[in-house]
Amino acid sequence: PVDVNDPADKDKIYIVEKYHFTQEVAALIRGSTSKLPGDIHYTLRHIPNHYGALDSMARYQLKIPVESPEYFTADCYFERALAFRPKDGRLYMLYGMYLHRAKRYDQAVAMYAHAEELGFDNPELYYNRGLLEFQRDNLDEAAAYAAKAYAGGYPLPALRDKLAKAGV
């Protein structure tokens, strides 16, 4: 397998992205060499920790659950990525975001927390964790994560607006 973070693999990544993970595939508009999610599956088979492809597959499967034995579940793609690069905090964040969207909140918290334990310091992580804590009615924690997200330059105002509306 190819590692999305390895500069030595950039030519291999370029070829896979050029033919299989195009902008239209990433946006779930249409496949490039096959129907969706075939090109995403191809990308993840060759680059298990491809962040964009993992996010696209997760979004795809939230809309259209896997029905074909030809493809893995979103959970399986994330588990493969984590087995490939278990110390990559971004993978845990992305998996947490998928679980959050799937309303599997306890599992999402565990993934976000593991990303933090690995030292992954990222405003997007804090923003999404803040949204999750807000949904779970943990307003103090949501506010703490919002402060970290916005201190890091996170641009979207939704979490700040939700907290203000809640009087926090």
mmCIF file of C-alpha atoms in Angstrom:
data_model
loop_
_atom_site.group_PDB
_atom_site.id
_atom_site.type_symbol
_atom_site.label_atom_id
_atom_site.label_comp_id
_atom_site.label_asym_id
_atom_site.label_seq_id
_atom_site.Cartn_x
_atom_site.Cartn_y
_atom_site.Cartn_z
ATOM 1 C CA PRO A 1 0.000 0.000 0.000
ATOM 2 C CA VAL A 2 0.939 3.608 -0.605
ATOM 3 C CA ASP A 3 1.081 6.136 2.254
ATOM 4 C CA VAL A 4 -0.594 9.457 1.478
ATOM 5 C CA ASN A 5 1.982 11.206 3.698
ATOM 6 C CA ASP A 6 5.115 9.662 2.161
ATOM 7 C CA PRO A 7 6.803 12.058 -0.286
ATOM 8 C CA ALA A 8 8.415 9.053 -1.995
ATOM 9 C CA ASP A 9 4.918 7.902 -3.019
ATOM 10 C CA LYS A 10 3.775 11.206 -4.552
ATOM 11 C CA ASP A 11 3.977 9.924 -8.156
ATOM 12 C CA LYS A 12 1.857 6.867 -7.332
ATOM 13 C CA ILE A 13 -0.642 9.047 -5.465
ATOM 14 C CA TYR A 14 -0.817 11.459 -8.397
ATOM 15 C CA ILE A 15 -1.703 8.661 -10.829
ATOM 16 C CA VAL A 16 -4.408 7.208 -8.574
ATOM 17 C CA GLU A 17 -5.892 10.648 -7.981
ATOM 18 C CA LYS A 18 -5.700 11.648 -11.654
ATOM 19 C CA TYR A 19 -7.695 8.656 -12.839
ATOM 20 C CA HIS A 20 -9.734 7.556 -9.833
ATOM 21 C CA PHE A 21 -10.072 10.284 -7.209
ATOM 22 C CA THR A 22 -11.036 13.266 -9.326
ATOM 23 C CA GLN A 23 -12.833 16.327 -7.994
ATOM 24 C CA GLU A 24 -16.142 14.908 -9.238
ATOM 25 C CA VAL A 25 -15.524 11.648 -7.392
ATOM 26 C CA ALA A 26 -14.535 13.499 -4.204
ATOM 27 C CA ALA A 27 -17.714 15.590 -4.432
ATOM 28 C CA LEU A 28 -19.795 12.418 -5.027
ATOM 29 C CA ILE A 29 -21.050 13.780 -8.362
ATOM 30 C CA ARG A 30 -20.054 10.762 -10.461
ATOM 31 C CA GLY A 31 -17.409 8.116 -10.847
ATOM 32 C CA SER A 32 -14.422 8.512 -13.117
ATOM 33 C CA THR A 33 -13.667 4.983 -14.341
ATOM 34 C CA SER A 34 -16.698 3.271 -12.779
ATOM 35 C CA LYS A 35 -19.867 4.088 -10.884
ATOM 36 C CA LEU A 36 -19.591 5.535 -7.404
ATOM 37 C CA PRO A 37 -18.185 4.306 -5.070
ATOM 38 C CA GLY A 38 -15.892 2.201 -7.281
ATOM 39 C CA ASP A 39 -13.225 4.851 -7.772
ATOM 40 C CA ILE A 40 -13.204 5.696 -4.071
ATOM 41 C CA HIS A 41 -12.807 2.001 -3.257
ATOM 42 C CA TYR A 42 -9.926 1.741 -5.744
ATOM 43 C CA THR A 43 -8.230 4.749 -4.152
ATOM 44 C CA LEU A 44 -8.568 3.314 -0.649
ATOM 45 C CA ARG A 45 -7.340 -0.121 -1.695
ATOM 46 C CA HIS A 46 -4.115 1.456 -2.938
ATOM 47 C CA ILE A 47 -3.846 4.344 -0.462
ATOM 48 C CA PRO A 48 -5.578 3.175 2.741
ATOM 49 C CA ASN A 49 -4.958 6.444 4.584
ATOM 50 C CA HIS A 50 -6.102 8.783 1.797
ATOM 51 C CA TYR A 51 -7.931 11.402 3.853
ATOM 52 C CA GLY A 52 -10.118 12.745 1.070
ATOM 53 C CA ALA A 53 -11.177 9.299 -0.113
ATOM 54 C CA LEU A 54 -12.003 8.203 3.441
ATOM 55 C CA ASP A 55 -14.163 11.281 3.932
ATOM 56 C CA SER A 56 -15.876 10.771 0.562
ATOM 57 C CA MET A 57 -16.579 7.109 1.266
ATOM 58 C CA ALA A 58 -17.969 7.985 4.687
ATOM 59 C CA ARG A 59 -20.264 10.665 3.210
ATOM 60 C CA TYR A 60 -21.325 8.303 0.418
ATOM 61 C CA GLN A 61 -22.217 5.505 2.812
ATOM 62 C CA LEU A 62 -24.177 7.834 5.063
ATOM 63 C CA LYS A 63 -26.369 8.555 2.026
ATOM 64 C CA ILE A 64 -26.331 5.086 0.479
ATOM 65 C CA PRO A 65 -25.420 2.238 2.844
ATOM 66 C CA VAL A 66 -23.170 -0.453 1.422
ATOM 67 C CA GLU A 67 -25.196 -3.218 -0.192
ATOM 68 C CA SER A 68 -22.580 -4.898 -2.338
ATOM 69 C CA PRO A 69 -19.992 -7.400 -1.107
ATOM 70 C CA GLU A 70 -17.698 -5.678 -3.606
ATOM 71 C CA TYR A 71 -17.163 -2.772 -1.163
ATOM 72 C CA PHE A 72 -16.291 -2.531 2.506
ATOM 73 C CA THR A 73 -18.303 -0.624 5.065
ATOM 74 C CA ALA A 74 -17.054 2.837 5.996
ATOM 75 C CA ASP A 75 -16.017 1.407 9.365
ATOM 76 C CA CYS A 76 -13.893 -1.198 7.616
ATOM 77 C CA TYR A 77 -12.120 1.407 5.473
ATOM 78 C CA PHE A 78 -11.315 3.406 8.604
ATOM 79 C CA GLU A 79 -10.144 0.291 10.477
ATOM 80 C CA ARG A 80 -7.852 -0.583 7.558
ATOM 81 C CA ALA A 81 -6.432 2.954 7.572
ATOM 82 C CA LEU A 82 -5.869 2.879 11.333
ATOM 83 C CA ALA A 83 -4.176 -0.513 11.109
ATOM 84 C CA PHE A 84 -1.928 0.921 8.378
ATOM 85 C CA ARG A 85 -1.054 4.119 10.280
ATOM 86 C CA PRO A 86 -2.175 3.739 13.918
ATOM 87 C CA LYS A 87 -0.458 6.928 15.126
ATOM 88 C CA ASP A 88 -2.081 9.271 12.617
ATOM 89 C CA GLY A 89 -4.353 11.606 14.582
ATOM 90 C CA ARG A 90 -6.015 12.930 11.431
ATOM 91 C CA LEU A 91 -7.392 9.437 10.724
ATOM 92 C CA TYR A 92 -8.953 9.295 14.182
ATOM 93 C CA MET A 93 -10.466 12.742 13.652
ATOM 94 C CA LEU A 94 -11.971 11.735 10.294
ATOM 95 C CA TYR A 95 -13.340 8.506 11.747
ATOM 96 C CA GLY A 96 -14.802 10.509 14.625
ATOM 97 C CA MET A 97 -16.460 12.875 12.160
ATOM 98 C CA TYR A 98 -18.032 9.942 10.335
ATOM 99 C CA LEU A 99 -19.261 8.381 13.589
ATOM 100 C CA HIS A 100 -20.576 11.772 14.697
ATOM 101 C CA ARG A 101 -22.576 12.165 11.467
ATOM 102 C CA ALA A 102 -23.840 8.598 11.918
ATOM 103 C CA LYS A 103 -25.077 9.602 15.398
ATOM 104 C CA ARG A 104 -22.775 7.094 17.086
ATOM 105 C CA TYR A 105 -21.760 9.712 19.624
ATOM 106 C CA ASP A 106 -19.930 7.601 22.209
ATOM 107 C CA GLN A 107 -17.734 6.064 19.527
ATOM 108 C CA ALA A 108 -17.120 9.503 18.006
ATOM 109 C CA VAL A 109 -15.965 10.849 21.381
ATOM 110 C CA ALA A 110 -13.517 7.951 21.663
ATOM 111 C CA MET A 111 -12.047 8.681 18.223
ATOM 112 C CA TYR A 112 -11.748 12.421 18.865
ATOM 113 C CA ALA A 113 -10.171 11.747 22.270
ATOM 114 C CA HIS A 114 -7.657 9.327 20.745
ATOM 115 C CA ALA A 115 -6.678 11.926 18.145
ATOM 116 C CA GLU A 116 -5.987 14.351 20.985
ATOM 117 C CA GLU A 117 -4.050 11.717 22.952
ATOM 118 C CA LEU A 118 -1.796 11.278 19.922
ATOM 119 C CA GLY A 119 -1.035 14.999 20.086
ATOM 120 C CA PHE A 120 -3.093 15.931 17.030
ATOM 121 C CA ASP A 121 -3.582 19.656 17.553
ATOM 122 C CA ASN A 122 -6.045 20.832 14.940
ATOM 123 C CA PRO A 123 -8.811 23.459 14.957
ATOM 124 C CA GLU A 124 -11.093 21.211 12.885
ATOM 125 C CA LEU A 125 -10.800 18.484 15.506
ATOM 126 C CA TYR A 126 -11.713 20.928 18.271
ATOM 127 C CA TYR A 127 -14.593 22.406 16.283
ATOM 128 C CA ASN A 128 -16.143 19.004 15.571
ATOM 129 C CA ARG A 129 -15.602 17.835 19.133
ATOM 130 C CA GLY A 130 -17.255 21.039 20.311
ATOM 131 C CA LEU A 131 -20.262 20.405 18.065
ATOM 132 C CA LEU A 132 -20.519 16.881 19.414
ATOM 133 C CA GLU A 133 -20.338 18.042 23.020
ATOM 134 C CA PHE A 134 -22.998 20.642 22.265
ATOM 135 C CA GLN A 135 -25.277 17.928 20.852
ATOM 136 C CA ARG A 136 -24.667 15.849 23.961
ATOM 137 C CA ASP A 137 -25.640 18.841 26.125
ATOM 138 C CA ASN A 138 -22.139 19.208 27.599
ATOM 139 C CA LEU A 139 -22.115 22.963 27.127
ATOM 140 C CA ASP A 140 -19.030 23.718 29.223
ATOM 141 C CA GLU A 141 -16.965 21.201 27.243
ATOM 142 C CA ALA A 142 -18.446 22.501 23.995
ATOM 143 C CA ALA A 143 -17.382 26.026 24.954
ATOM 144 C CA ALA A 144 -13.867 24.875 25.839
ATOM 145 C CA TYR A 145 -13.481 23.133 22.474
ATOM 146 C CA ALA A 146 -14.960 26.141 20.674
ATOM 147 C CA ALA A 147 -12.363 28.382 22.314
ATOM 148 C CA LYS A 148 -9.565 26.086 21.106
ATOM 149 C CA ALA A 149 -11.028 25.865 17.597
ATOM 150 C CA TYR A 150 -11.459 29.610 17.170
ATOM 151 C CA ALA A 151 -8.101 30.390 18.791
ATOM 152 C CA GLY A 152 -6.619 28.146 16.099
ATOM 153 C CA GLY A 153 -8.364 30.116 13.365
ATOM 154 C CA TYR A 154 -11.319 27.870 12.571
ATOM 155 C CA PRO A 155 -13.547 29.889 10.204
ATOM 156 C CA LEU A 156 -17.079 28.471 10.543
ATOM 157 C CA PRO A 157 -19.275 30.315 13.069
ATOM 158 C CA ALA A 158 -21.941 27.640 13.705
ATOM 159 C CA LEU A 159 -20.536 26.377 17.009
ATOM 160 C CA ARG A 160 -20.042 29.902 18.343
ATOM 161 C CA ASP A 161 -23.591 30.791 17.251
ATOM 162 C CA LYS A 162 -25.098 27.692 18.869
ATOM 163 C CA LEU A 163 -23.302 28.408 22.138
ATOM 164 C CA ALA A 164 -24.346 32.079 22.107
ATOM 165 C CA LYS A 165 -27.949 31.083 21.449
ATOM 166 C CA ALA A 166 -27.742 28.687 24.409
ATOM 167 C CA GLY A 167 -26.428 31.514 26.594
ATOM 168 C CA VAL A 168 -22.900 30.161 26.925
#
